[in-house]
Coordinates of N, CA, C and O in Angstrom, one line a residue:
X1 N -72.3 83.2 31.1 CA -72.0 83.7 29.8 C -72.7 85.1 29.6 O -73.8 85.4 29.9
X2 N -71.6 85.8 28.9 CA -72.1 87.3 28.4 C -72.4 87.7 27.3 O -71.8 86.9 26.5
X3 N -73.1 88.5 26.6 CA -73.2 89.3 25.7 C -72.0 89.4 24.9 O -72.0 88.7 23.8
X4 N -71.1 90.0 25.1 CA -70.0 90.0 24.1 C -69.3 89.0 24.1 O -68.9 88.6 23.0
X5 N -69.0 88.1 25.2 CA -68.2 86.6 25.0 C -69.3 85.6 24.1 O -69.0 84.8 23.3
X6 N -70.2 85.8 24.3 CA -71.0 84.8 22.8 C -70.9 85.2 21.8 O -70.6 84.4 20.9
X7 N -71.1 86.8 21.4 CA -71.0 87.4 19.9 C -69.8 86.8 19.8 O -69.8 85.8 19.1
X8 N -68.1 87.2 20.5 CA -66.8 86.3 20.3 C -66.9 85.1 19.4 O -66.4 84.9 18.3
X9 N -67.8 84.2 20.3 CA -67.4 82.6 20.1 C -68.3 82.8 19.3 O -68.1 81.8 18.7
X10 N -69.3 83.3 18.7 CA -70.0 83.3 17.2 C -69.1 83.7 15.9 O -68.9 83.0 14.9
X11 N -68.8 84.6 16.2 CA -67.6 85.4 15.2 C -66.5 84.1 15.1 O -66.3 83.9 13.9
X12 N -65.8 83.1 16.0 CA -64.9 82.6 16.0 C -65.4 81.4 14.9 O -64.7 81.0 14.0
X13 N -67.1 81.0 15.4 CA -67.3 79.8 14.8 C -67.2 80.0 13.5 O -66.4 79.6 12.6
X14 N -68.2 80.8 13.4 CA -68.4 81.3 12.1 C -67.3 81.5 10.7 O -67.3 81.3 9.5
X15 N -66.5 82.1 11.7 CA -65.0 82.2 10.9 C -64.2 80.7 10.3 O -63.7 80.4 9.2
X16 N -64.5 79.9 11.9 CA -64.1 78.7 11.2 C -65.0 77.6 9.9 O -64.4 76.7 9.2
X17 N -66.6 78.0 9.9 CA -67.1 77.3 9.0 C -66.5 78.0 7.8 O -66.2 77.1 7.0
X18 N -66.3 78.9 7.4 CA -66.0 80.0 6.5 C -65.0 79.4 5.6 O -65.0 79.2 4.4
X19 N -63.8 79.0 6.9 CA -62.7 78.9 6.4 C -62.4 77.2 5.8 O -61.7 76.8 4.9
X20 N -63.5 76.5 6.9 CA -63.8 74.7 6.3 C -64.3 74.8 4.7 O -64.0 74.0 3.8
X21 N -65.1 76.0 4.7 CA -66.0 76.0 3.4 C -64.8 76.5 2.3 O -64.4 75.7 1.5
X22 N -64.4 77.7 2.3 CA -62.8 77.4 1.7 C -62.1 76.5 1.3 O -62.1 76.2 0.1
X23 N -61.5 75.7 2.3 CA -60.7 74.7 2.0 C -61.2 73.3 0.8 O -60.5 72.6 0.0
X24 N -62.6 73.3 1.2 CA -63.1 72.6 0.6 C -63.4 72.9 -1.0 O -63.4 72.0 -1.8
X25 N -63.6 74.2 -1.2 CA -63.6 74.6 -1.9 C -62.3 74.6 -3.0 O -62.6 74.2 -4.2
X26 N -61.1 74.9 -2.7 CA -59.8 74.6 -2.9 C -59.9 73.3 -3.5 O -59.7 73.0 -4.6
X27 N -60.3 72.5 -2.3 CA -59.9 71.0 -2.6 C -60.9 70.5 -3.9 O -60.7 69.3 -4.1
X28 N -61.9 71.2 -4.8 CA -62.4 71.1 -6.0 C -63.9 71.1 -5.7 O -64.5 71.0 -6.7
X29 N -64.5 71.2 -5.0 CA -66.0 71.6 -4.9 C -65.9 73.1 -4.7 O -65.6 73.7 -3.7
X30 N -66.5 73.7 -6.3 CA -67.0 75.0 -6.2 C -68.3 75.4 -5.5 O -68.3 76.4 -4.9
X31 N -69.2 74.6 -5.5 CA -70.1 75.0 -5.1 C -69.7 75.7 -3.1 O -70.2 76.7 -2.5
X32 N -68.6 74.6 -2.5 CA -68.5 75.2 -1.0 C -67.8 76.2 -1.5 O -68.4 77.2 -1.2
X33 N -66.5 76.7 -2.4 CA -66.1 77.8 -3.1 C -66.8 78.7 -2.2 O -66.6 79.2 -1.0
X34 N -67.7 78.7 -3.2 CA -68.9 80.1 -3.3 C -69.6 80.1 -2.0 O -70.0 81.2 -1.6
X35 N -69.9 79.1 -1.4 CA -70.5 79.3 -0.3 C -69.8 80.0 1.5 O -70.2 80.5 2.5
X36 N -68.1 79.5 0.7 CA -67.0 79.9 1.8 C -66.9 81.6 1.6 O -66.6 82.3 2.6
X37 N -67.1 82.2 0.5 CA -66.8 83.0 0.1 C -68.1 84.2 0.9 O -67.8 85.0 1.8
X38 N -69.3 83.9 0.4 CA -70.5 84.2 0.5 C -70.3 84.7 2.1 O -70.2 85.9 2.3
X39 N -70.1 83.5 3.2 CA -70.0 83.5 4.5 C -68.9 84.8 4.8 O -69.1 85.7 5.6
X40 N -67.7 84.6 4.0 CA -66.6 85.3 4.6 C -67.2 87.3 4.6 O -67.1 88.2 5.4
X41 N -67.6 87.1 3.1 CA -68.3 88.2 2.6 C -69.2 88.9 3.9 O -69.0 90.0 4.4
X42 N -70.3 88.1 4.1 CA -71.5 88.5 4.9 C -70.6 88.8 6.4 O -71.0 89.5 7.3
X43 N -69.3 88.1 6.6 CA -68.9 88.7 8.3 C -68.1 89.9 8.2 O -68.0 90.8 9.1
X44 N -67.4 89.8 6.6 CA -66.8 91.2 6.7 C -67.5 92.8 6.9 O -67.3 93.7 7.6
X45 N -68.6 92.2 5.6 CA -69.9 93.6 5.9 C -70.3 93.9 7.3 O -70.2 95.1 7.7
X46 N -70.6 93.3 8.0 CA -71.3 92.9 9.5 C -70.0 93.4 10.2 O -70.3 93.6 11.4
X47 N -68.9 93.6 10.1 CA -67.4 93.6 11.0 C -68.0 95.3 11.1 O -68.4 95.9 12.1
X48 N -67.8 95.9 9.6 CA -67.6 96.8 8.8 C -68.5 97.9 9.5 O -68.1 99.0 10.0
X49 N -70.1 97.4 9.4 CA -71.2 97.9 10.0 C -71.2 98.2 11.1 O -72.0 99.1 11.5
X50 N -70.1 97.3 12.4 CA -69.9 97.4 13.6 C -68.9 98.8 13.9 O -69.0 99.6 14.7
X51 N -68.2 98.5 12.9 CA -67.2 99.2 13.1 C -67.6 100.8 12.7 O -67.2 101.9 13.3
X52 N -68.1 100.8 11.8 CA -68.4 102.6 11.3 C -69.7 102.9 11.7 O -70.0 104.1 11.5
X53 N -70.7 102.0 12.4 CA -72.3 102.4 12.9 C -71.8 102.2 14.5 O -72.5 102.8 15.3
X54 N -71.2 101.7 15.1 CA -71.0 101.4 16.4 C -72.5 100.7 16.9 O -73.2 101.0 17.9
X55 N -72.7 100.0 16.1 CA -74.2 99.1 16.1 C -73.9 97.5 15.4 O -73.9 97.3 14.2
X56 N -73.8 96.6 16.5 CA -74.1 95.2 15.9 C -75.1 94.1 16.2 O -75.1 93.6 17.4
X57 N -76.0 93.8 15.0 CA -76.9 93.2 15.3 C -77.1 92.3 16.4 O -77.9 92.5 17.3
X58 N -76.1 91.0 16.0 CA -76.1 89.9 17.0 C -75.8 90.6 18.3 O -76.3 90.0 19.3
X59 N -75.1 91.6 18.7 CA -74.6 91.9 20.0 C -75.5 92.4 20.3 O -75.7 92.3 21.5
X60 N -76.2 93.1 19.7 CA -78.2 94.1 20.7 C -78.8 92.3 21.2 O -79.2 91.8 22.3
X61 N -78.6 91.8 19.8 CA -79.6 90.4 20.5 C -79.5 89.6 21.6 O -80.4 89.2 22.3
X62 N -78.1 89.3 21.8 CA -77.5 88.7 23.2 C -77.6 89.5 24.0 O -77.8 89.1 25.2
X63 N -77.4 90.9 23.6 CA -77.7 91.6 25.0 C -78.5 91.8 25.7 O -78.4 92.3 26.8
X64 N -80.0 91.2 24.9 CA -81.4 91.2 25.5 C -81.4 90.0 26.3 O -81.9 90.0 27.4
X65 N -80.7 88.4 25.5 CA -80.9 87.3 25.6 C -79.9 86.8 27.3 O -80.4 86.5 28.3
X66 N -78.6 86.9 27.2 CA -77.8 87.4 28.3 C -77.2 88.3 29.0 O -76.4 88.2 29.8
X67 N -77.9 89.5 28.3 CA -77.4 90.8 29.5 C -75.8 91.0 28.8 O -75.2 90.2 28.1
X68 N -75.3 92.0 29.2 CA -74.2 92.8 28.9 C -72.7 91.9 29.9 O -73.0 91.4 31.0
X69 N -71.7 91.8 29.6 CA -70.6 92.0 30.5 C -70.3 92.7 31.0 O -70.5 93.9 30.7
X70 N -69.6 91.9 32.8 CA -69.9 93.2 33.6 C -68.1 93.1 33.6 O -67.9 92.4 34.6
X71 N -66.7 93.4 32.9 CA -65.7 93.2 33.0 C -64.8 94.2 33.9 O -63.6 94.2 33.8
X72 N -65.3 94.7 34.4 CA -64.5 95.4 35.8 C -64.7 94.6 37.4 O -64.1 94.9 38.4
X73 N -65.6 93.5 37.1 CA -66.1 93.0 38.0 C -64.9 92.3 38.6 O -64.1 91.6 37.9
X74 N -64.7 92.6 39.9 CA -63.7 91.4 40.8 C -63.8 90.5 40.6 O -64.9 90.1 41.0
X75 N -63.0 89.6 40.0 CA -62.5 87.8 39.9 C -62.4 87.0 40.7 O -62.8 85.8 40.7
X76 N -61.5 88.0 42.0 CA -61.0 87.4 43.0 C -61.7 86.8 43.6 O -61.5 85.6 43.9
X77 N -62.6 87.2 44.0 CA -63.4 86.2 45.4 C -64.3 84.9 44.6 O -65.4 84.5 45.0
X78 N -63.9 84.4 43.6 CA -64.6 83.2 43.0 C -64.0 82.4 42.9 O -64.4 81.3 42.5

């Protein structure tokens, strides 16, 4: 596992509690409302910050934790 394939599958999870917390929300508990909201909020800023600083937190952190993707890397012989 790499650095940017975990930030991914964090982003992905993340998106889906977001979206559980929504639904729920919908379905008449305000309180996950606000909390789906809050989440969705906090990945947009964080998208946002990636995107105009070319700097993202979680991804400096994995990249200490598992090193960088090496994606030019040959497939074939595995």
């Amino acid at each position: 596992m790499c650095a940017e394939r975990v930030q991914r599958i964090l982003t992905a999870i993340m998106l889906g509690v977001a979206l559980f917390f929504l639904a729920q929300g919908v379905a008449g508990n305000a309180l996950y409302f606000k909390i789906g909201v809050v989440l969705q909020a906090f990945i947009i800023v964080m998208m946002l910050i990636w995107a105009f600083t070319n700097f993202c937190p979680s991804l400096w952190f994995f990249t200490k934790v598992f090193g960088p993707c090496d994606w030019n890397k040959d497939r074939s012989h595995e």
